[in-house]
Short mmCIF file of C-alpha atoms and ligand atoms in Angstrom, two decimals:
data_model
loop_
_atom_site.label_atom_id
_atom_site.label_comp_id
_atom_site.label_asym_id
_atom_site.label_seq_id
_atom_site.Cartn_x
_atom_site.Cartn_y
_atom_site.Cartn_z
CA UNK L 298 -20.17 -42.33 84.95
CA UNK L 299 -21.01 -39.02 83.00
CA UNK L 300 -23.83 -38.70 81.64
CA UNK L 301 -25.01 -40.61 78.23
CA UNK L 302 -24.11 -38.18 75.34
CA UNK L 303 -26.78 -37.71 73.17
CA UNK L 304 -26.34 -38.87 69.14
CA UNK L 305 -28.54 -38.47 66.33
CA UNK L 306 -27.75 -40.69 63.35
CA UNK L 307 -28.19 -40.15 59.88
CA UNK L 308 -28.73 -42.86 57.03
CA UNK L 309 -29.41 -43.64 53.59
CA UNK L 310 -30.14 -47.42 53.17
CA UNK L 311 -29.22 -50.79 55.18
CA UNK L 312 -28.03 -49.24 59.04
CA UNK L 313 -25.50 -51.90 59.09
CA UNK L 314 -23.26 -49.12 60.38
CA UNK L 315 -26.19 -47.86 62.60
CA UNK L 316 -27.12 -51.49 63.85
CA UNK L 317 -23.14 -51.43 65.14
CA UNK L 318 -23.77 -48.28 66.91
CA UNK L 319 -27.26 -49.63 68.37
CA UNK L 320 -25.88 -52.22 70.20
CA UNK L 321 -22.66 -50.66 71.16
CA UNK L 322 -25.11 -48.04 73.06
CA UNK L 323 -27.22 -51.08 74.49
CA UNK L 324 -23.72 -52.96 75.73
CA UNK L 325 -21.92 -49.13 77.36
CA UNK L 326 -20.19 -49.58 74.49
CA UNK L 327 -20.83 -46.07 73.42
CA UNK L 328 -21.94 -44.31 76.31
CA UNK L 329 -24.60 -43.18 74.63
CA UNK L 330 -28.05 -43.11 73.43
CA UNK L 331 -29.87 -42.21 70.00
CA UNK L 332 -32.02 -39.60 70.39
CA UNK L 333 -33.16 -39.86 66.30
CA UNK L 334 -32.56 -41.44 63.17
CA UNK L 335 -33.23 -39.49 60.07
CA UNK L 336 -32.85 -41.18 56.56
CA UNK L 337 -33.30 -38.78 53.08
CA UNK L 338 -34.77 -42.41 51.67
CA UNK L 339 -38.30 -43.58 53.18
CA UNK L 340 -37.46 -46.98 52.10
CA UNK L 341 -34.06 -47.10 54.13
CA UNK L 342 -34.11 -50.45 55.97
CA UNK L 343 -32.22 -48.52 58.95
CA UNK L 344 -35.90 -46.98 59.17
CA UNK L 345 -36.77 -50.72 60.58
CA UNK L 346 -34.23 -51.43 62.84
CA UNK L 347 -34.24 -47.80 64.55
CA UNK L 348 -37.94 -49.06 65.24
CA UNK L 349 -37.49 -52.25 66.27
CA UNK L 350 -34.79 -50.47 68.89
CA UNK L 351 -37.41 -48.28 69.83
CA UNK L 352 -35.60 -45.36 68.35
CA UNK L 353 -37.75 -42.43 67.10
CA UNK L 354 -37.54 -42.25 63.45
CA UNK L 355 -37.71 -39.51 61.21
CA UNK L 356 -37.83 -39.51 56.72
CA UNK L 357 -36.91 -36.01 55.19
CA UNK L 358 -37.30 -36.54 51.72
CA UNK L 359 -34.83 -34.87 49.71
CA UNK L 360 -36.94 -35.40 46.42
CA UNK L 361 -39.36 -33.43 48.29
CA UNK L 362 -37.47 -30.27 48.04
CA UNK L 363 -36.73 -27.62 45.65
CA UNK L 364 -32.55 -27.27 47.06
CA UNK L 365 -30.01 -28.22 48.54
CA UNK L 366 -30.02 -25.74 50.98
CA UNK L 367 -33.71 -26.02 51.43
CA UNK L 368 -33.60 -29.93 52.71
CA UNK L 369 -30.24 -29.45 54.46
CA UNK L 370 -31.92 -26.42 56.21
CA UNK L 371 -35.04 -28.79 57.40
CA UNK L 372 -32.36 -31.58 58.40
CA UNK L 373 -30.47 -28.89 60.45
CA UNK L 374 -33.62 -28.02 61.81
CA UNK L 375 -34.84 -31.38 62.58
CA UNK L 376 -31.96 -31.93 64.46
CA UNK L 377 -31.04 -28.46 66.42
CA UNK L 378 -34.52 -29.38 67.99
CA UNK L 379 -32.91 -32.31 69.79
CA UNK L 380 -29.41 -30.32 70.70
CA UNK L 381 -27.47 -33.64 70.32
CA UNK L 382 -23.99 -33.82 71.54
CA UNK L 383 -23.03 -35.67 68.71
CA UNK L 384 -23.85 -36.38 64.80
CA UNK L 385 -23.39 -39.43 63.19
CA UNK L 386 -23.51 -40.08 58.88
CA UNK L 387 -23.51 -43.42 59.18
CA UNK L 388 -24.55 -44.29 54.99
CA UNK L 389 -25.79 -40.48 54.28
CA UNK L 390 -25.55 -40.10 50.70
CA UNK L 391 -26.11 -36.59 50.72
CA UNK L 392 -23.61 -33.97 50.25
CA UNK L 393 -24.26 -31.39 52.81
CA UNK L 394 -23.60 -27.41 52.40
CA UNK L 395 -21.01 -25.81 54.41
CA UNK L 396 -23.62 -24.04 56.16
CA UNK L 397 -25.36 -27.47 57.68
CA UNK L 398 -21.50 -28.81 58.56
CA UNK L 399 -20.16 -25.12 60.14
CA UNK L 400 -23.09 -25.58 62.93
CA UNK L 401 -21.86 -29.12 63.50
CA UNK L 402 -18.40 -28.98 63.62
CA UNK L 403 -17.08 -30.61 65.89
CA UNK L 404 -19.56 -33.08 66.31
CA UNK L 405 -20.26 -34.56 62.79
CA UNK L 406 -18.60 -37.97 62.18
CA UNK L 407 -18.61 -39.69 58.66
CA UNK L 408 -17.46 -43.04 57.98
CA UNK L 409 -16.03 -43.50 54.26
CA UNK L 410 -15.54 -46.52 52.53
CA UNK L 411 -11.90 -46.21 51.94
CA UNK L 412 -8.24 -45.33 52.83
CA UNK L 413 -8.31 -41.60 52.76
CA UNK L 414 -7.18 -39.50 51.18
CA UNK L 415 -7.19 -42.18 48.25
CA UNK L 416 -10.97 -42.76 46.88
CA UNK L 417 -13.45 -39.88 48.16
CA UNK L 418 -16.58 -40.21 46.78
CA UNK L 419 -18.47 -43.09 45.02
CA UNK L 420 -17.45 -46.41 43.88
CA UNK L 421 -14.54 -46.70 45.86
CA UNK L 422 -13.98 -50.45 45.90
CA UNK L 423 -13.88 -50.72 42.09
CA UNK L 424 -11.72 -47.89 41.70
CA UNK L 425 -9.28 -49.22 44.31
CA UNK L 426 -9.41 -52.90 42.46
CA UNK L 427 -9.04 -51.17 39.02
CA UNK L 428 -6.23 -49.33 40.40
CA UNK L 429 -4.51 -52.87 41.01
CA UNK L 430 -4.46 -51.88 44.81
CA UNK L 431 -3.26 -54.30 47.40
CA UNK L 432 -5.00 -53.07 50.06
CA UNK L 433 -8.47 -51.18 50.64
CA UNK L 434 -10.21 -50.05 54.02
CA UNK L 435 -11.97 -47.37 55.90
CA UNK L 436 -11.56 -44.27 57.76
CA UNK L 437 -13.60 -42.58 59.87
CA UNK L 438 -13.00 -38.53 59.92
CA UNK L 439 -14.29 -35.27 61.10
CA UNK L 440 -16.70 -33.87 58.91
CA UNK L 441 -15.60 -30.63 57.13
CA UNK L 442 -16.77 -28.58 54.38
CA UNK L 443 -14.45 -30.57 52.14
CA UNK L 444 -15.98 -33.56 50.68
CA UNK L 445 -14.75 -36.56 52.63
CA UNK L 446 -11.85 -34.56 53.66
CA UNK L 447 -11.72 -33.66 57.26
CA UNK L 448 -9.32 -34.65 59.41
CA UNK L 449 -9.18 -38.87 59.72
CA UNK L 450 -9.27 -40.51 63.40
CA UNK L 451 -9.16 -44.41 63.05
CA UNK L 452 -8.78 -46.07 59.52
CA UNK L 453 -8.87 -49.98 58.99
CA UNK L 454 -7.41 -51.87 56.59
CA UNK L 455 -8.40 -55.18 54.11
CA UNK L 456 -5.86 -56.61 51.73
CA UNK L 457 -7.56 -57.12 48.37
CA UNK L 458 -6.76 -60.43 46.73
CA UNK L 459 -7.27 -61.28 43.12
CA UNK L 460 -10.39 -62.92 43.52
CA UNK L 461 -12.03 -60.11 44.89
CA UNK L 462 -15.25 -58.07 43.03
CA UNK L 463 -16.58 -54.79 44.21
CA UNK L 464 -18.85 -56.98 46.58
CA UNK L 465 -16.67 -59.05 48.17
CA UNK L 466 -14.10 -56.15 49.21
CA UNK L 467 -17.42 -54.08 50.47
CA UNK L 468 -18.55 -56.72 52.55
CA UNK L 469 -15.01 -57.27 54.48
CA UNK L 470 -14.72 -53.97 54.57
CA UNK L 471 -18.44 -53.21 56.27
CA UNK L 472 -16.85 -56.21 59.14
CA UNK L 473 -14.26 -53.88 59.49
CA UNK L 474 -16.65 -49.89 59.65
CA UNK L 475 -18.53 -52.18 62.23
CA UNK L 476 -15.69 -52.24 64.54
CA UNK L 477 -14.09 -48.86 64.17
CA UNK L 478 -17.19 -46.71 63.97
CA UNK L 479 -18.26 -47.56 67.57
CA UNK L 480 -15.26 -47.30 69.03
CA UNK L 481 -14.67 -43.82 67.95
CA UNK L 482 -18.02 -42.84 68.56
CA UNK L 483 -17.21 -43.90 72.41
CA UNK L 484 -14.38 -41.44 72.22
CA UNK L 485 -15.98 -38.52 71.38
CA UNK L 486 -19.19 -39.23 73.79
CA UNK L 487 -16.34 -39.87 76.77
CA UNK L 488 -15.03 -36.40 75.28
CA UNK L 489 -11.17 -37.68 74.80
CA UNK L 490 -12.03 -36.89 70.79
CA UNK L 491 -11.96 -33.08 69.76
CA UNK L 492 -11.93 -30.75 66.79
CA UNK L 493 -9.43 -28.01 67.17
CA UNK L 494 -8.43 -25.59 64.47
CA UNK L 495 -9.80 -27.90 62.01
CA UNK L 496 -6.98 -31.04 63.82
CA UNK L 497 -8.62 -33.97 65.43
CA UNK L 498 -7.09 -34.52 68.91
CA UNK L 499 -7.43 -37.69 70.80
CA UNK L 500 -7.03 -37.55 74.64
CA UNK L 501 -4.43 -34.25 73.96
CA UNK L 502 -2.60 -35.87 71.34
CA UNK L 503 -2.69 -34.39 68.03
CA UNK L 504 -3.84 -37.58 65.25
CA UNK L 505 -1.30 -38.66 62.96
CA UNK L 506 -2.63 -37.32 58.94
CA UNK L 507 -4.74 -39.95 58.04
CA UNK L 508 -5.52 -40.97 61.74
CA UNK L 509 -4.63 -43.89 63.78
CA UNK L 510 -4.99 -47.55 62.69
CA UNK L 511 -7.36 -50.07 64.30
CA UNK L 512 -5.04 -52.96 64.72
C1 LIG T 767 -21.00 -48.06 54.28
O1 LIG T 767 -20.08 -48.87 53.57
C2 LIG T 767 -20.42 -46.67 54.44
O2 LIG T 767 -19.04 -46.65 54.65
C3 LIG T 767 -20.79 -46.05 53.12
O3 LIG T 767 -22.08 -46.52 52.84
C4 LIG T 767 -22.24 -47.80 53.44
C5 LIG T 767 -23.49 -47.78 54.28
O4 LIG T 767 -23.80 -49.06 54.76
N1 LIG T 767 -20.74 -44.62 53.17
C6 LIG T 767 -20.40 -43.87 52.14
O5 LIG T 767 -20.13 -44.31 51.04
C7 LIG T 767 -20.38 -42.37 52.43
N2 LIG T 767 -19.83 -41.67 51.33
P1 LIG T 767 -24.87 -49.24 55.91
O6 LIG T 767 -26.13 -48.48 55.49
O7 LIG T 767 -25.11 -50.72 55.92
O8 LIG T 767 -24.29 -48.73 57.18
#
């Protein structure tokens, strides 16, 4: 077995997404392990379970600086120090500058809460239900300087039915990020997932646009 790639993760709140990735490391999963977890919030709850994993744990308060650039520089910092092999948003709810994202090409992940290209951004599961939508989902993509716009590798899909609130369609959607973002995570510590030219390749084979679907 090659050796465990090395993955700092990024949050904002919960870790549901980062509990996922936690265990798929612990079960080979994700050949893997999680050097760092760095949350913007102190009072992320993925703070907690990074602990309780015996993960080191790191806040970088971005009230605590005067930019952008400034914080993202600190972040960059923070993690250059560990030279992970990969780097995982899994909840950051930062925009980052195209300065922190060129010297992690290639190795930032993001996992959005929708079917992109439809929704970037916030609020996506209201705008897909006031859209009259019939189905909402995931995708998990490259990151790129483009906001939620780099190039999609697995997206998963939830039908919405008429009794479902913002809530509701969140919460069938998380089942869903906490299948998908492991397994392509896995891919690109094995290696078979790569960046070229700004297209996502998978074992040689160039993606499909909005990348493949978990079935
Ligand atoms: C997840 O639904 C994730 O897709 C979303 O935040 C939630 C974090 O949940 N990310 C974004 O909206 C990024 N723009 P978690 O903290 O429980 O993993």
């Amino acid at each position: 077995m090659k050796k465990a790639a090395s993955i700092v993760v990024l949050i904002s709140g919960s870790g549901s997404n980062l509990q996922s990735i936690i265990e798929a490391c612990q079960s080979d999963q994700i050949n893997g392990q999680i050097k760092r977890v760095i949350s913007n919030r102190p009072k992320a709850f993925g703070l907690q379970r990074a602990s309780e994993a015996g993960i080191d744990t790191l806040c970088i308060d971005h009230t605590k600086f005067d930019s952008r650039s400034a914080f993202d520089a600190e972040l960059a910092k923070r993690i250059i120090e560990l030279n992970p092999d990969i780097v995982v948003l899994a909840g950051f709810m930062r925009i980052l500058t195209p300065e922190f994202v060129a010297i992690f090409e290639g190795k930032l992940l993001n996992i959005h809460p929708s079917l992109l290209p439809k929704y970037p951004g916030l609020n996506t599961h209201q705008r897909a239900i006031d859209d009259e939508q019939k189905q909402a989902g995931v995708t998990v993509h490259f990151v790129t300087a483009e906001l939620d716009g780099g190039p999609s590798i697995l997206q998963a899909k939830v039908p919405i039915l008429n009794s479902d609130n913002a809530d509701t369609l969140a919460a069938k959607v998380l089942i869903e990020e906490h299948k998908i973002y492991p397994q392509v995570i896995a891919w690109l510590a094995e290696e078979r997932l790569k960046l070229i030219d700004g297209d996502a390749f998978l074992d040689q084979h160039k993606l499909p646009e909005h990348g493949y679907k978990a079935d």
